[in-house]
PDB file of C-alpha atoms in Angstrom:
ATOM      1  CA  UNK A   1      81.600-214.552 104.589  1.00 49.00           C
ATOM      2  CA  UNK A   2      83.811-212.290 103.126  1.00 50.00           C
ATOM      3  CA  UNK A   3      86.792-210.458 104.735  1.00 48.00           C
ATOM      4  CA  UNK A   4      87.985-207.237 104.443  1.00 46.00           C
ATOM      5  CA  UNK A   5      91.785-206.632 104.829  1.00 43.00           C
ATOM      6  CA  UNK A   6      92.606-203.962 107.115  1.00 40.00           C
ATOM      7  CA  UNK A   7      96.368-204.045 106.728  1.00 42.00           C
ATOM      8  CA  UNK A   8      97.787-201.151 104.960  1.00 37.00           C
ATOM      9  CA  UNK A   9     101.037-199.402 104.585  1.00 43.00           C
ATOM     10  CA  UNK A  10     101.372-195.207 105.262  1.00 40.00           C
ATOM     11  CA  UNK A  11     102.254-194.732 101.764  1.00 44.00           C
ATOM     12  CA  UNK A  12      98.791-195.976 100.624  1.00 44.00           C
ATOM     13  CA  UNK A  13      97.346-193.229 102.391  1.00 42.00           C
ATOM     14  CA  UNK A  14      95.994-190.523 100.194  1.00 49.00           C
ATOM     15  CA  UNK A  15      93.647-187.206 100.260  1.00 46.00           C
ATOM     16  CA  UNK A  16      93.497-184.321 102.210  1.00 47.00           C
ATOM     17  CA  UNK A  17      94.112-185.879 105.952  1.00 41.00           C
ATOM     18  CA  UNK A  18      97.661-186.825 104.961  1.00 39.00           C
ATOM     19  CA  UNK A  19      98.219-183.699 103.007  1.00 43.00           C
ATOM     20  CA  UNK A  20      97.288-182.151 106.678  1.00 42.00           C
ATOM     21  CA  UNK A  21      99.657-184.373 108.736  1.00 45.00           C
ATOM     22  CA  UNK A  22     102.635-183.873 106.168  1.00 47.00           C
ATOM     23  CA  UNK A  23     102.455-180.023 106.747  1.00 48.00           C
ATOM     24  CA  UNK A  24     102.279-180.261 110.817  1.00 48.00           C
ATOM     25  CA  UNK A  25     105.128-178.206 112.295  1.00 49.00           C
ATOM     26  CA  UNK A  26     107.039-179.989 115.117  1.00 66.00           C
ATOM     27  CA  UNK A  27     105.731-177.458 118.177  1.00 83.00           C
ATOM     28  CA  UNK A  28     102.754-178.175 119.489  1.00 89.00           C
ATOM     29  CA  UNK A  29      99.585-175.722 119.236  1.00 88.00           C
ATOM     30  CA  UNK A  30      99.301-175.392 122.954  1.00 91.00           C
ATOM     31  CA  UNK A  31     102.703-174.314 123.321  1.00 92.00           C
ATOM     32  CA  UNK A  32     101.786-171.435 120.943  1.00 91.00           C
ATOM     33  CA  UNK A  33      99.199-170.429 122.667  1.00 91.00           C
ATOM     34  CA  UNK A  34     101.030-170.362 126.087  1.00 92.00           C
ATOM     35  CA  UNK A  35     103.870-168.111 124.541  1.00 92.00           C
ATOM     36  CA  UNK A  36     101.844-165.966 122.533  1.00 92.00           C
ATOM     37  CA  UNK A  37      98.648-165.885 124.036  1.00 92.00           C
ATOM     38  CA  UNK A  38      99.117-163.105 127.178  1.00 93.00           C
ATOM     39  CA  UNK A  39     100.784-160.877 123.940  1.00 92.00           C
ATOM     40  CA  UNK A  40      97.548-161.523 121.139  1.00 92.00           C
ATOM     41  CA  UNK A  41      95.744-160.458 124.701  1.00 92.00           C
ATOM     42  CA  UNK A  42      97.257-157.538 125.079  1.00 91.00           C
ATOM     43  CA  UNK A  43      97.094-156.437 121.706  1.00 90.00           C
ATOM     44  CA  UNK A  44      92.971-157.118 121.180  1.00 91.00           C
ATOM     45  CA  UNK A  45      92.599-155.260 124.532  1.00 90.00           C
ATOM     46  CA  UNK A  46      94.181-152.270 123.416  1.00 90.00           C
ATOM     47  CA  UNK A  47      92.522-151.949 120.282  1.00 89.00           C
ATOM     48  CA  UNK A  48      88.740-153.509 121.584  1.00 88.00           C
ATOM     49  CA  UNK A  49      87.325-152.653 124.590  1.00 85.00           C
ATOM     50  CA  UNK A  50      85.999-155.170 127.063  1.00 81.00           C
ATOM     51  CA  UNK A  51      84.319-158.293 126.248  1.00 84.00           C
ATOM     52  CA  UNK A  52      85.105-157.657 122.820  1.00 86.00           C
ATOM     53  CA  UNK A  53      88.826-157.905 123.145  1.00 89.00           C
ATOM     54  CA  UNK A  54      88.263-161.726 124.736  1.00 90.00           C
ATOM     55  CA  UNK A  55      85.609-162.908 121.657  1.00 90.00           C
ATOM     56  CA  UNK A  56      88.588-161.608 118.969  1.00 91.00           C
ATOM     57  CA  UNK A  57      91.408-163.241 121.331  1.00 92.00           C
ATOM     58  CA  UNK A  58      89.418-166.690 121.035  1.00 92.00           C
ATOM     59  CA  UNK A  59      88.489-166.189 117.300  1.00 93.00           C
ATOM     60  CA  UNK A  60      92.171-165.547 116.219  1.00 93.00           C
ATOM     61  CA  UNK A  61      93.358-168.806 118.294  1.00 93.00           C
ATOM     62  CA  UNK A  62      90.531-170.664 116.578  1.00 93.00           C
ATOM     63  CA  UNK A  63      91.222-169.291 113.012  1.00 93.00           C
ATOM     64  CA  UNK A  64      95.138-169.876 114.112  1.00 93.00           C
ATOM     65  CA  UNK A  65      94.686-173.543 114.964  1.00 92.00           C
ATOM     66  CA  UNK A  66      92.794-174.147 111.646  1.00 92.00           C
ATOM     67  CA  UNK A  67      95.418-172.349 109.618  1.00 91.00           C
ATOM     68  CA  UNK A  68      98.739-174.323 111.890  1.00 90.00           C
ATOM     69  CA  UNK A  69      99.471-177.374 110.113  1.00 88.00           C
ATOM     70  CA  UNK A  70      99.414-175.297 106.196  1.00 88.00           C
ATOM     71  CA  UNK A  71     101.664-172.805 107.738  1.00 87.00           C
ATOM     72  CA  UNK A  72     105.321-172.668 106.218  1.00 87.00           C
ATOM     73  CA  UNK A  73     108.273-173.982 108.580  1.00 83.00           C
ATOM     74  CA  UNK A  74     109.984-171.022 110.041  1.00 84.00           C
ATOM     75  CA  UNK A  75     106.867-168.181 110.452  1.00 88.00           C
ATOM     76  CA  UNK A  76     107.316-165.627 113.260  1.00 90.00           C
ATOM     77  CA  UNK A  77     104.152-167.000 115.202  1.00 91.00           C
ATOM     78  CA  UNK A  78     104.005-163.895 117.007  1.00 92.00           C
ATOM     79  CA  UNK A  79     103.747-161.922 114.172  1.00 92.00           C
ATOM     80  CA  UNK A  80     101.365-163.983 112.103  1.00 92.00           C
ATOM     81  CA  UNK A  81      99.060-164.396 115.516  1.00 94.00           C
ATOM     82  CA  UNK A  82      99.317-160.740 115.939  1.00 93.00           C
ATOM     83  CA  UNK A  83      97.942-160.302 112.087  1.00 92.00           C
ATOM     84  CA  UNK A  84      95.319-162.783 112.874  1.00 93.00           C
ATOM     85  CA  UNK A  85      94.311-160.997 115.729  1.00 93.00           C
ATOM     86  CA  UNK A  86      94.532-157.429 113.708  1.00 91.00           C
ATOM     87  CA  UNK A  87      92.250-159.083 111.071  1.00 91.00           C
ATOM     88  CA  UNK A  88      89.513-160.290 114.032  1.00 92.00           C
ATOM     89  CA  UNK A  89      89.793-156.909 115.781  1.00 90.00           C
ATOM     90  CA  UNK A  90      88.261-155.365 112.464  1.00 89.00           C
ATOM     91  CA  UNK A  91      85.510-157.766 112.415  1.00 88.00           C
ATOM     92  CA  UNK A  92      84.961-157.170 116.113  1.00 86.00           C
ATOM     93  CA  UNK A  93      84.281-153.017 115.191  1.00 84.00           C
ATOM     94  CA  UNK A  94      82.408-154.344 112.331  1.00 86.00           C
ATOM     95  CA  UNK A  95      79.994-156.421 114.477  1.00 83.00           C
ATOM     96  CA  UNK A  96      79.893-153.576 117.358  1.00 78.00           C
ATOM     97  CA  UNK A  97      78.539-151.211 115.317  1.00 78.00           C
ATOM     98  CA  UNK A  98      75.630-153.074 113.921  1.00 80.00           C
ATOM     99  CA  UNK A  99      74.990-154.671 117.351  1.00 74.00           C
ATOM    100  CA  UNK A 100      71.814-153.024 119.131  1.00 71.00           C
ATOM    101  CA  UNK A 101      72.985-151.447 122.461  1.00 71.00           C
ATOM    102  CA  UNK A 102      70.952-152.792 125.507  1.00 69.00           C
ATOM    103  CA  UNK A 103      69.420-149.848 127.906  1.00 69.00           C
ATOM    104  CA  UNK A 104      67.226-151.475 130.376  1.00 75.00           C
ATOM    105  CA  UNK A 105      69.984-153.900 131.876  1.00 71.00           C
ATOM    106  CA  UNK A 106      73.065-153.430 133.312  1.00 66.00           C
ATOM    107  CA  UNK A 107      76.547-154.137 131.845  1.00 66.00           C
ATOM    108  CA  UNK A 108      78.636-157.355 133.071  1.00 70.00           C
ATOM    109  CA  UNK A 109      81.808-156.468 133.986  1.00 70.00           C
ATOM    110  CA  UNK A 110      84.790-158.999 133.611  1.00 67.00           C
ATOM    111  CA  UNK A 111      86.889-160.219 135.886  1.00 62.00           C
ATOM    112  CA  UNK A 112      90.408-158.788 136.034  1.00 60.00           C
ATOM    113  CA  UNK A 113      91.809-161.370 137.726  1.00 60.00           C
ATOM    114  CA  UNK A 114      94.676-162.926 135.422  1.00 52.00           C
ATOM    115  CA  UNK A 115      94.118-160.946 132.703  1.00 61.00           C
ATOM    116  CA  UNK A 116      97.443-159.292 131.378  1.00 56.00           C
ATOM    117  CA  UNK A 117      97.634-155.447 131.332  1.00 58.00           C
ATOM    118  CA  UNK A 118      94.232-155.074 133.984  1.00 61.00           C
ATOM    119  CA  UNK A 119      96.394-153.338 136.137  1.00 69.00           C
ATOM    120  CA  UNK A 120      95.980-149.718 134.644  1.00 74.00           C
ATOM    121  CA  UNK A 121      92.592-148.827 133.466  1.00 76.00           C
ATOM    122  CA  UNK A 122      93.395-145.165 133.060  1.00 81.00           C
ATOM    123  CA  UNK A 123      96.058-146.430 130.905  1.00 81.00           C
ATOM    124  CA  UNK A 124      93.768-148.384 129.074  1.00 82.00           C
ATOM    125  CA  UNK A 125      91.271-145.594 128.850  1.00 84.00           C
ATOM    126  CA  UNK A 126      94.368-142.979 127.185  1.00 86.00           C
ATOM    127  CA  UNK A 127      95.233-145.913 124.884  1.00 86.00           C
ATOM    128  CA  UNK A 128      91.371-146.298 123.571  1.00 86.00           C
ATOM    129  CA  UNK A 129      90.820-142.484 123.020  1.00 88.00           C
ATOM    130  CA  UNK A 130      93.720-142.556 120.364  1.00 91.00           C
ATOM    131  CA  UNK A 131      92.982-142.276 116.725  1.00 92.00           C
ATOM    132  CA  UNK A 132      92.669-146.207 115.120  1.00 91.00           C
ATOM    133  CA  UNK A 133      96.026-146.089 113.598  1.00 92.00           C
ATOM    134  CA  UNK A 134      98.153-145.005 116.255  1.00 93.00           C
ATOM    135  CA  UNK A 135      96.536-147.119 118.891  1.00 93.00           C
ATOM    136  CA  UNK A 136      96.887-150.262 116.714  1.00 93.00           C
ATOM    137  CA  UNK A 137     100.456-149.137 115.691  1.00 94.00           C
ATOM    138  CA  UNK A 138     101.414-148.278 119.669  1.00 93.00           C
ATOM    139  CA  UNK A 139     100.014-151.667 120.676  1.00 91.00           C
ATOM    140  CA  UNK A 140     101.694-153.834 117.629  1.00 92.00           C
ATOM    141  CA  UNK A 141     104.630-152.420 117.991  1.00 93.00           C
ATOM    142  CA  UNK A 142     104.874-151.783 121.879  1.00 89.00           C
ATOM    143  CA  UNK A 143     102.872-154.638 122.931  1.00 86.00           C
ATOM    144  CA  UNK A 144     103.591-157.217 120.771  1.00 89.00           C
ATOM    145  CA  UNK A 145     106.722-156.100 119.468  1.00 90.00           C
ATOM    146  CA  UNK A 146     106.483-156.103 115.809  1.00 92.00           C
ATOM    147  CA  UNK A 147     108.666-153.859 113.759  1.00 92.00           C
ATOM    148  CA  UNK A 148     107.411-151.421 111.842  1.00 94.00           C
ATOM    149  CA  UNK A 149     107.594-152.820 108.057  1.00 93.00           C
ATOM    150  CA  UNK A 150     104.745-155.460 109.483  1.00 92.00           C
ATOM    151  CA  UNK A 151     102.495-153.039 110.954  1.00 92.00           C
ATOM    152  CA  UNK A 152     102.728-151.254 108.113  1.00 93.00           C
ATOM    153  CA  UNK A 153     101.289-154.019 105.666  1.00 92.00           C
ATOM    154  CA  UNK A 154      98.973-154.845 108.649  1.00 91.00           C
ATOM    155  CA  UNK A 155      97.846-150.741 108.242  1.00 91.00           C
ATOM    156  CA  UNK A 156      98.222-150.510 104.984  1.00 91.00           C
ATOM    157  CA  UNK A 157     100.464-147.736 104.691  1.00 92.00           C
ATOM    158  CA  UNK A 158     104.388-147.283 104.672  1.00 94.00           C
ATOM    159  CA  UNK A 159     106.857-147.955 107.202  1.00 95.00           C
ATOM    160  CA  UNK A 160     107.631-144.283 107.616  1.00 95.00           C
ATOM    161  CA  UNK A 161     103.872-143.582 108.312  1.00 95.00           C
ATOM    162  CA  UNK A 162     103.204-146.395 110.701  1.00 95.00           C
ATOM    163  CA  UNK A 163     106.600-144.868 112.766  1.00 95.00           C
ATOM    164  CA  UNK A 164     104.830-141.468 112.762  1.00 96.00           C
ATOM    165  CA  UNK A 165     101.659-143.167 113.727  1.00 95.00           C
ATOM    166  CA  UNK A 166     103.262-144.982 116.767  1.00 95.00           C
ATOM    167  CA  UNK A 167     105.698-141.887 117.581  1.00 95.00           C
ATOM    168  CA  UNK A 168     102.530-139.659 117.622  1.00 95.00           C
ATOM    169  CA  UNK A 169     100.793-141.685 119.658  1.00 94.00           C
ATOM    170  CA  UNK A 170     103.130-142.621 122.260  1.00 94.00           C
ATOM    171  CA  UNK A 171     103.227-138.364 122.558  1.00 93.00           C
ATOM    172  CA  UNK A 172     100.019-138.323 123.197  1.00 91.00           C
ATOM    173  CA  UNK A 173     100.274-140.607 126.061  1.00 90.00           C
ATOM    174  CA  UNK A 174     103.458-139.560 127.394  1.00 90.00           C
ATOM    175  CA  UNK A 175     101.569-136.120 127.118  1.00 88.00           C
ATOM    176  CA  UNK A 176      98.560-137.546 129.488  1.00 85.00           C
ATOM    177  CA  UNK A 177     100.185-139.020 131.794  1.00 79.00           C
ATOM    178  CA  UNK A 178     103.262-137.606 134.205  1.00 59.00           C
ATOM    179  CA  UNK A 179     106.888-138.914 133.692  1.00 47.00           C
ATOM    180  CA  UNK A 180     106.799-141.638 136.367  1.00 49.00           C
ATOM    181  CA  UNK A 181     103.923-143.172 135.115  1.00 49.00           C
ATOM    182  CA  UNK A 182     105.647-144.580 131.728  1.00 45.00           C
ATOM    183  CA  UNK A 183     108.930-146.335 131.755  1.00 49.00           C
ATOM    184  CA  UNK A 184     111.931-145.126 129.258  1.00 43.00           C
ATOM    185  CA  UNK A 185     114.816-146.819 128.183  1.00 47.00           C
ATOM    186  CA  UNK A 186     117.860-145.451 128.189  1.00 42.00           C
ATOM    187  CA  UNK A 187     117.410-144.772 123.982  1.00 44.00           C
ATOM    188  CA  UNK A 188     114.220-142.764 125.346  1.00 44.00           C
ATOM    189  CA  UNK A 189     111.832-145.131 124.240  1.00 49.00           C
ATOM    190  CA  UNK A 190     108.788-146.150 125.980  1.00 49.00           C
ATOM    191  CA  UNK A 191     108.832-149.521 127.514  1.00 49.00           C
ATOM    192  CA  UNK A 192     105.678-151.425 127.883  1.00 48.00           C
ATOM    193  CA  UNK A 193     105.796-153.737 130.808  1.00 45.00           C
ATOM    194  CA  UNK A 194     103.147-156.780 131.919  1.00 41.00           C
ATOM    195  CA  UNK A 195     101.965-154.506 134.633  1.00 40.00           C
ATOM    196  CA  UNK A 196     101.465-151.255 132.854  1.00 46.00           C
ATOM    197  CA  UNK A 197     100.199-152.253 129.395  1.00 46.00           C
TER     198      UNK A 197
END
């Protein structure tokens, strides 16, 4: 009978399993989720409608949990979930448009209970009729915060025209809706709060 020997030191370990455990980062994945999640929700809402918004929030925290442990120490999570999330919005429009539109049933509407920013639809409505670049450049920079060098690479334009883009759009809605429905600063800025956006 012959015996196999089981004992083996870490440093024998070779291929691409180790390569994958030397790269984890120290926080957890769920963690990132928690603290970014409601934000990469936010941000697909505004630029998807409905049902859509929810399949690109899942497929960016599946593609993000893939990508986690070859990610270099020190990325803004926030940032690189948000451009994620940017890249699975386009594939979402992609997909919508060749998807054949039902007639004979009705549509299911989803629950709004817990889900960040379901507080204003006529917000969200204002926010959807706005020209694709502003209303991606409003929500990553209002929304999720990013400044305005990153949603420019995410746009593919320069830092000057993703400002215009956001500035212009942020008009429009201050336009659409009265003074006390939008919150300033005291720099005049719009402020996006959980409840309103």
């Amino acid at each position: 009978m012959n015996v196999i020997n089981t004992t083996f030191a870490v440093s024998d370990l070779t291929g691409p399993a180790v390569v994958r455990l030397r790269g984890v980062m120290g926080k957890p994945f769920e963690k990132i989720v928690a603290e970014c999640g409601p934000v990469v929700l936010r941000v697909c809402r505004a630029v998807l409608p409905g049902a859509d918004a929810e399949d690109a929030w899942s497929e960016t925290f599946l593609a993000a949990l893939r990508a986690y442990p070859d990610l270099p120490a020190g990325t803004n999570m926030q940032a690189w979930l948000v451009t994620v999330a940017h890249r699975k919005a386009i594939d979402q429009h992609r997909a919508r448009a060749r998807r054949p539109v039902p007639t004979d049933e009705l549509p299911e509407q989803a629950s709004q209970v817990g889900v960040p920013g379901s507080g204003r639809p006529e917000l969200w409505e204002a926010l959807g009729s706005l020209p694709t670049k502003q209303r991606f450049a409003v929500a990553y920079h209002y929304l999720a915060g990013l400044p305005y060098a990153d949603i420019a690479d995410m746009l593919g334009n320069n830092e000057s025209a993703a400002r215009r883009a956001a500035a212009d759009g942020i008009a429009t809605l201050r336009h659409t809706f009265s003074a006390g429905s939008t919150n300033t600063d005291t720099t005049g800025n719009v402020t996006a709060s959980e409840g309103s956006l």
